[in-house]
């Protein structure tokens, strides 16, 4: 929770958010379920959000049934709904994983950069072996021609530069050497322009790590993530990596990675908006806004984040309303 607070810029939630406390909507007789929130004219005293208490059972159930939850999410048509918020190794940053990004882990799909970064940060957090404040290596995921992932790994201690290519490539060593040259130029430029001398004396040279090769056109992202995990785990040594790249294995691996993301998520979907992952709508000066809850999955949304007009909102408020994910 403190990560979310810090990053969404509302440092004193307890003090100033009482106007946003969840109020049960004064519903018609017989229907006691709260599914929307209208800002009150007078500000109520702070009290704990009923949504948290009411929905707790559902969260526990989802945790137990992570596999089922993932199957359900993957069956749905791609949406922009936030399905996970991940702590990041970079201070003060979090990573949002949207439903469409999580869906890029489905079999035979091409991974998005967000999901690759997300999986990597989850692994870094789990291993806890790398101190990123004093990490003498750099890894980066490189997108080539908008359709192929490579891993760039530079190692300051032993000075090789690896541009790991999951596809069979006779040019891999040449490409790594070219990258080493560019990196050398970059550090020299940094010394000249910003007087930063870190790594400027390292004699960078290209290398080939010898990674397993993808067997289809869409598994480059999976291989790259697995390589990134391996280099991090064996740091400061260069890993000798070998894993299977068969269709069956890649399918299983994709599912595992998606579950890792969901399990590592710190997103409380019963308190935050499932569209912007914040308590207040982005760009809104006023904290007062309308909220609407999905009658199927029980996620909450800012009406503003769904660009609902007052007619749509009234309809959602009074009838059975399904969110973009459940539609
Ligand atoms: Zn929102
Ligand atoms: Zn829903």
Coordinates of C-alpha atoms and ligand atoms in Angstrom, one line a residue:
X1 CA 0.0 0.0 0.0
X2 CA 2.8 2.5 0.8
X3 CA 4.1 2.0 -2.7
X4 CA 0.8 2.9 -4.2
X5 CA 0.4 5.9 -2.0
X6 CA 3.9 7.2 -2.8
X7 CA 3.5 6.8 -6.5
X8 CA 0.1 8.1 -7.0
X9 CA 0.9 11.2 -5.1
X10 CA -1.6 11.2 -2.3
X11 CA 0.6 11.2 0.7
X12 CA -2.0 11.7 3.4
X13 CA -4.9 9.5 2.5
X14 CA -6.2 9.2 6.0
X15 CA -6.4 13.0 6.3
X16 CA -7.9 14.2 3.1
X17 CA -9.7 11.3 1.5
X18 CA -12.7 11.1 3.8
X19 CA -14.9 12.7 1.1
X20 CA -14.0 9.7 -1.0
X21 CA -15.0 7.1 1.5
X22 CA -17.3 4.5 0.2
X23 CA -20.9 5.2 0.9
X24 CA -23.6 2.7 0.3
X25 CA -25.8 3.9 -2.4
X26 CA -29.3 4.6 -1.2
X27 CA -30.8 1.9 -3.3
X28 CA -34.4 1.1 -3.9
X29 CA -36.2 -1.2 -1.4
X30 CA -34.9 -4.8 -1.4
X31 CA -31.7 -4.0 -3.2
X32 CA -29.0 -3.4 -0.6
X33 CA -26.0 -4.0 -2.8
X34 CA -23.7 -1.0 -3.2
X35 CA -22.5 -0.6 -6.7
X36 CA -21.9 3.1 -7.2
X37 CA -20.8 6.1 -5.2
X38 CA -22.2 9.6 -5.4
X39 CA -20.2 12.3 -3.6
X40 CA -22.2 13.5 -0.6
X41 CA -23.1 17.2 -0.2
X42 CA -21.6 17.3 3.3
X43 CA -18.5 15.4 4.0
X44 CA -18.9 12.3 6.2
X45 CA -16.6 11.3 9.0
X46 CA -13.9 8.9 7.8
X47 CA -14.9 5.3 8.2
X48 CA -13.4 2.2 6.7
X49 CA -14.5 1.4 3.2
X50 CA -17.3 -1.2 3.2
X51 CA -16.0 -2.5 -0.1
X52 CA -12.9 -4.0 1.5
X53 CA -14.9 -5.9 4.1
X54 CA -17.6 -7.0 1.8
X55 CA -15.3 -8.2 -1.0
X56 CA -12.6 -9.9 1.2
X57 CA -14.0 -13.4 0.7
X58 CA -13.8 -12.9 -3.1
X59 CA -10.1 -12.0 -2.9
X60 CA -9.2 -15.0 -0.9
X61 CA -11.1 -17.2 -3.3
X62 CA -9.2 -15.7 -6.2
X63 CA -5.8 -16.2 -4.5
X64 CA -6.6 -19.9 -4.0
X65 CA -7.8 -20.2 -7.5
X66 CA -5.1 -18.2 -9.4
X67 CA -5.1 -20.8 -12.2
X68 CA -8.9 -20.4 -12.7
X69 CA -8.5 -16.6 -12.5
X70 CA -5.9 -16.6 -15.3
X71 CA -7.9 -18.9 -17.5
X72 CA -10.9 -16.6 -17.1
X73 CA -8.8 -13.5 -17.9
X74 CA -7.3 -15.1 -21.0
X75 CA -10.7 -16.1 -22.3
X76 CA -11.8 -12.5 -22.4
X77 CA -11.4 -10.1 -25.3
X78 CA -8.4 -7.8 -24.8
X79 CA -9.1 -4.7 -22.6
X80 CA -7.2 -1.9 -21.0
X81 CA -8.3 -2.9 -17.5
X82 CA -5.4 -3.0 -15.0
X83 CA -4.9 -6.6 -13.8
X84 CA -1.7 -6.2 -11.8
X85 CA 0.5 -3.5 -10.2
X86 CA 4.0 -4.6 -9.6
X87 CA 6.7 -3.1 -7.4
X88 CA 9.7 -2.1 -9.4
X89 CA 13.4 -2.4 -8.7
X90 CA 13.7 1.2 -9.8
X91 CA 13.0 3.4 -6.8
X92 CA 9.7 5.2 -6.8
X93 CA 8.4 3.4 -9.8
X94 CA 5.7 0.8 -10.2
X95 CA 4.7 -1.2 -13.2
X96 CA 1.1 -1.4 -14.4
X97 CA 0.1 -4.6 -16.2
X98 CA -3.0 -4.2 -18.2
X99 CA -5.3 -7.1 -19.3
X100 CA -4.2 -6.9 -23.0
X101 CA -0.6 -7.1 -21.9
X102 CA -1.2 -10.1 -19.7
X103 CA -2.9 -11.7 -22.7
X104 CA 0.2 -11.3 -24.7
X105 CA 1.5 -14.3 -22.7
X106 CA -1.2 -16.5 -24.2
X107 CA 0.2 -19.2 -26.5
X108 CA 1.5 -18.1 -29.8
X109 CA 1.3 -14.4 -29.0
X110 CA 4.1 -11.9 -29.2
X111 CA 5.0 -10.5 -25.8
X112 CA 4.7 -6.8 -25.1
X113 CA 7.5 -4.8 -23.5
X114 CA 5.5 -4.1 -20.3
X115 CA 5.0 -7.8 -19.6
X116 CA 8.7 -8.6 -20.2
X117 CA 9.7 -5.8 -17.8
X118 CA 7.1 -6.9 -15.4
X119 CA 8.2 -10.5 -15.3
X120 CA 11.8 -9.5 -14.9
X121 CA 11.1 -7.2 -12.0
X122 CA 9.1 -9.9 -10.2
X123 CA 12.0 -12.2 -10.6
X124 CA 14.5 -9.6 -9.4
X125 CA 12.3 -9.0 -6.4
X126 CA 12.1 -12.7 -5.7
X127 CA 15.8 -13.6 -6.0
X128 CA 16.8 -10.6 -3.9
X129 CA 20.4 -11.4 -5.0
X130 CA 21.0 -8.3 -6.9
X131 CA 21.6 -4.9 -5.4
X132 CA 20.5 -2.6 -8.1
X133 CA 22.2 0.4 -6.4
X134 CA 25.5 -1.2 -6.9
X135 CA 24.9 -3.5 -9.9
X136 CA 27.9 -3.6 -12.2
X137 CA 25.9 -4.8 -15.1
X138 CA 23.2 -3.5 -17.3
X139 CA 20.5 -5.5 -19.0
X140 CA 17.9 -4.1 -21.4
X141 CA 15.3 -5.6 -23.6
X142 CA 15.7 -4.5 -27.2
X143 CA 13.0 -4.5 -29.8
X144 CA 14.3 -5.1 -33.3
X145 CA 12.3 -4.1 -36.3
X146 CA 9.2 -3.9 -34.1
X147 CA 8.8 -7.6 -34.0
X148 CA 11.8 -9.4 -32.4
X149 CA 13.1 -9.2 -28.9
X150 CA 16.8 -9.4 -28.0
X151 CA 18.5 -9.1 -24.7
X152 CA 21.3 -6.6 -24.3
X153 CA 23.6 -7.5 -21.4
X154 CA 26.7 -5.6 -20.5
X155 CA 29.0 -6.7 -17.7
X156 CA 31.4 -4.1 -16.3
X157 CA 33.7 -6.5 -14.4
X158 CA 34.6 -8.7 -17.4
X159 CA 33.7 -6.2 -20.1
X160 CA 31.7 -8.3 -22.6
X161 CA 28.6 -7.0 -24.3
X162 CA 26.1 -9.6 -25.3
X163 CA 23.3 -8.8 -27.7
X164 CA 21.5 -12.1 -27.1
X165 CA 19.4 -13.2 -30.1
X166 CA 16.9 -16.0 -29.5
X167 CA 16.7 -16.7 -33.2
X168 CA 19.4 -18.5 -35.0
X169 CA 21.7 -15.7 -36.3
X170 CA 25.1 -15.9 -37.9
X171 CA 25.4 -12.2 -37.2
X172 CA 25.1 -12.4 -33.5
X173 CA 28.8 -11.8 -32.7
X174 CA 29.0 -9.0 -35.2
X175 CA 25.9 -7.4 -33.7
X176 CA 27.3 -7.7 -30.2
X177 CA 30.6 -6.1 -31.3
X178 CA 28.8 -3.3 -32.9
X179 CA 26.8 -2.8 -29.7
X180 CA 30.1 -2.8 -27.7
X181 CA 31.4 0.0 -30.0
X182 CA 28.3 2.1 -29.5
X183 CA 28.5 1.6 -25.8
X184 CA 32.1 2.7 -25.7
X185 CA 31.1 5.8 -27.7
X186 CA 28.3 6.5 -25.3
X187 CA 30.5 6.4 -22.2
X188 CA 33.1 8.7 -23.8
X189 CA 30.3 11.1 -24.8
X190 CA 29.1 11.1 -21.2
X191 CA 32.5 12.0 -19.9
X192 CA 32.9 14.8 -22.4
X193 CA 29.5 16.3 -21.9
X194 CA 28.7 15.5 -18.3
X195 CA 32.1 14.8 -16.8
X196 CA 30.9 11.4 -15.7
X197 CA 33.8 8.9 -15.9
X198 CA 32.0 5.7 -14.8
X199 CA 32.9 2.7 -17.0
X200 CA 34.7 4.9 -19.5
X201 CA 37.9 3.0 -19.2
X202 CA 36.3 -0.4 -19.6
X203 CA 37.4 -2.1 -22.9
X204 CA 34.0 -3.3 -24.1
X205 CA 34.0 -6.2 -26.5
X206 CA 31.2 -8.2 -28.1
X207 CA 30.5 -11.8 -27.0
X208 CA 28.1 -14.7 -27.6
X209 CA 26.5 -16.3 -24.6
X210 CA 25.2 -19.5 -26.4
X211 CA 21.5 -19.4 -25.5
X212 CA 18.7 -21.9 -26.5
X213 CA 17.0 -20.9 -29.7
X214 CA 13.3 -20.2 -30.3
X215 CA 11.5 -22.8 -32.4
X216 CA 8.6 -20.6 -33.6
X217 CA 8.1 -17.0 -34.6
X218 CA 6.7 -15.7 -31.3
X219 CA 8.8 -17.1 -28.4
X220 CA 11.6 -14.6 -28.6
X221 CA 10.1 -12.7 -25.6
X222 CA 10.0 -15.9 -23.4
X223 CA 13.6 -16.8 -24.3
X224 CA 14.8 -13.3 -23.6
X225 CA 13.1 -13.2 -20.2
X226 CA 14.5 -16.5 -19.2
X227 CA 18.0 -15.4 -20.2
X228 CA 17.6 -12.1 -18.2
X229 CA 16.6 -14.2 -15.2
X230 CA 19.6 -16.4 -15.7
X231 CA 22.1 -13.6 -15.9
X232 CA 20.7 -12.0 -12.9
X233 CA 20.7 -15.2 -10.9
X234 CA 24.3 -16.1 -11.7
X235 CA 25.7 -12.6 -11.5
X236 CA 28.7 -11.8 -11.4
X237 CA 29.3 -15.0 -13.4
X238 CA 28.1 -15.4 -17.0
X239 CA 25.5 -18.2 -17.0
X240 CA 25.6 -21.3 -19.0
X241 CA 22.0 -21.5 -20.0
X242 CA 20.1 -24.4 -21.4
X243 CA 16.4 -24.9 -21.4
X244 CA 13.9 -26.5 -23.7
X245 CA 12.2 -24.4 -26.4
X246 CA 9.6 -26.9 -27.5
X247 CA 6.0 -25.7 -28.2
X248 CA 4.8 -27.6 -25.1
X249 CA 7.4 -26.2 -22.8
X250 CA 6.9 -22.6 -24.1
X251 CA 3.1 -23.0 -23.5
X252 CA 3.7 -24.0 -19.9
X253 CA 6.3 -21.3 -19.4
X254 CA 3.9 -18.6 -20.6
X255 CA 1.3 -19.7 -18.1
X256 CA 3.9 -19.8 -15.3
X257 CA 5.0 -16.3 -16.1
X258 CA 1.4 -15.0 -16.2
X259 CA 0.8 -16.5 -12.8
X260 CA 3.9 -15.0 -11.4
X261 CA 2.7 -11.6 -12.4
X262 CA -0.8 -12.1 -10.9
X263 CA 0.7 -13.5 -7.6
X264 CA 3.2 -10.6 -7.3
X265 CA 0.6 -7.9 -7.8
X266 CA 0.0 -5.4 -5.0
X267 CA -3.1 -4.0 -6.6
X268 CA -6.1 -3.8 -4.4
X269 CA -8.9 -3.8 -7.0
X270 CA -11.5 -3.2 -4.3
X271 CA -10.1 0.2 -3.4
X272 CA -8.6 1.5 -6.6
X273 CA -10.0 2.2 -10.0
X274 CA -9.4 -0.8 -12.4
X275 CA -8.8 1.6 -15.3
X276 CA -6.2 4.1 -13.9
X277 CA -5.2 2.2 -10.8
X278 CA -5.6 5.3 -8.7
X279 CA -8.0 6.6 -6.1
X280 CA -8.6 9.8 -7.9
X281 CA -9.1 10.0 -11.7
X282 CA -6.0 11.2 -13.5
X283 CA -6.0 14.9 -14.4
X284 CA -8.7 15.6 -11.9
X285 CA -8.2 18.5 -9.5
X286 CA -11.2 17.6 -7.5
X287 CA -11.2 14.4 -5.5
X288 CA -14.9 14.1 -5.9
X289 CA -16.0 11.7 -8.6
X290 CA -18.5 9.0 -9.3
X291 CA -17.6 5.3 -8.9
X292 CA -19.3 2.3 -10.4
X293 CA -18.9 -1.3 -9.5
X294 CA -19.1 -4.2 -11.9
X295 CA -22.0 -6.6 -11.0
X296 CA -20.0 -9.6 -12.3
X297 CA -16.4 -9.3 -11.2
X298 CA -16.9 -6.6 -8.5
X299 CA -14.1 -4.4 -9.7
X300 CA -14.6 -0.6 -9.1
X301 CA -14.2 2.1 -11.8
X302 CA -14.2 5.9 -12.0
X303 CA -17.1 6.8 -14.2
X304 CA -14.7 9.4 -15.7
X305 CA -12.1 6.7 -16.6
X306 CA -14.8 4.9 -18.6
X307 CA -15.9 8.2 -20.2
X308 CA -19.4 7.6 -19.0
X309 CA -21.9 10.4 -19.4
X310 CA -24.6 11.1 -16.8
X311 CA -27.1 8.9 -18.7
X312 CA -24.7 5.9 -18.9
X313 CA -23.9 6.4 -15.2
X314 CA -27.6 6.5 -14.2
X315 CA -28.2 3.3 -16.2
X316 CA -25.2 1.5 -14.6
X317 CA -26.3 2.7 -11.2
X318 CA -29.9 1.4 -11.5
X319 CA -29.5 -1.7 -13.6
X320 CA -27.1 -4.7 -13.9
X321 CA -23.8 -3.3 -15.1
X322 CA -20.9 -5.2 -16.6
X323 CA -17.4 -3.7 -16.8
X324 CA -15.3 -3.7 -20.0
X325 CA -13.7 -7.0 -18.9
X326 CA -16.9 -8.8 -18.2
X327 CA -18.9 -7.5 -21.2
Ligands
LIG1 ZN1 -9.8 5.7 -12.7
LIG2 ZN1 -16.3 -6.9 -14.4

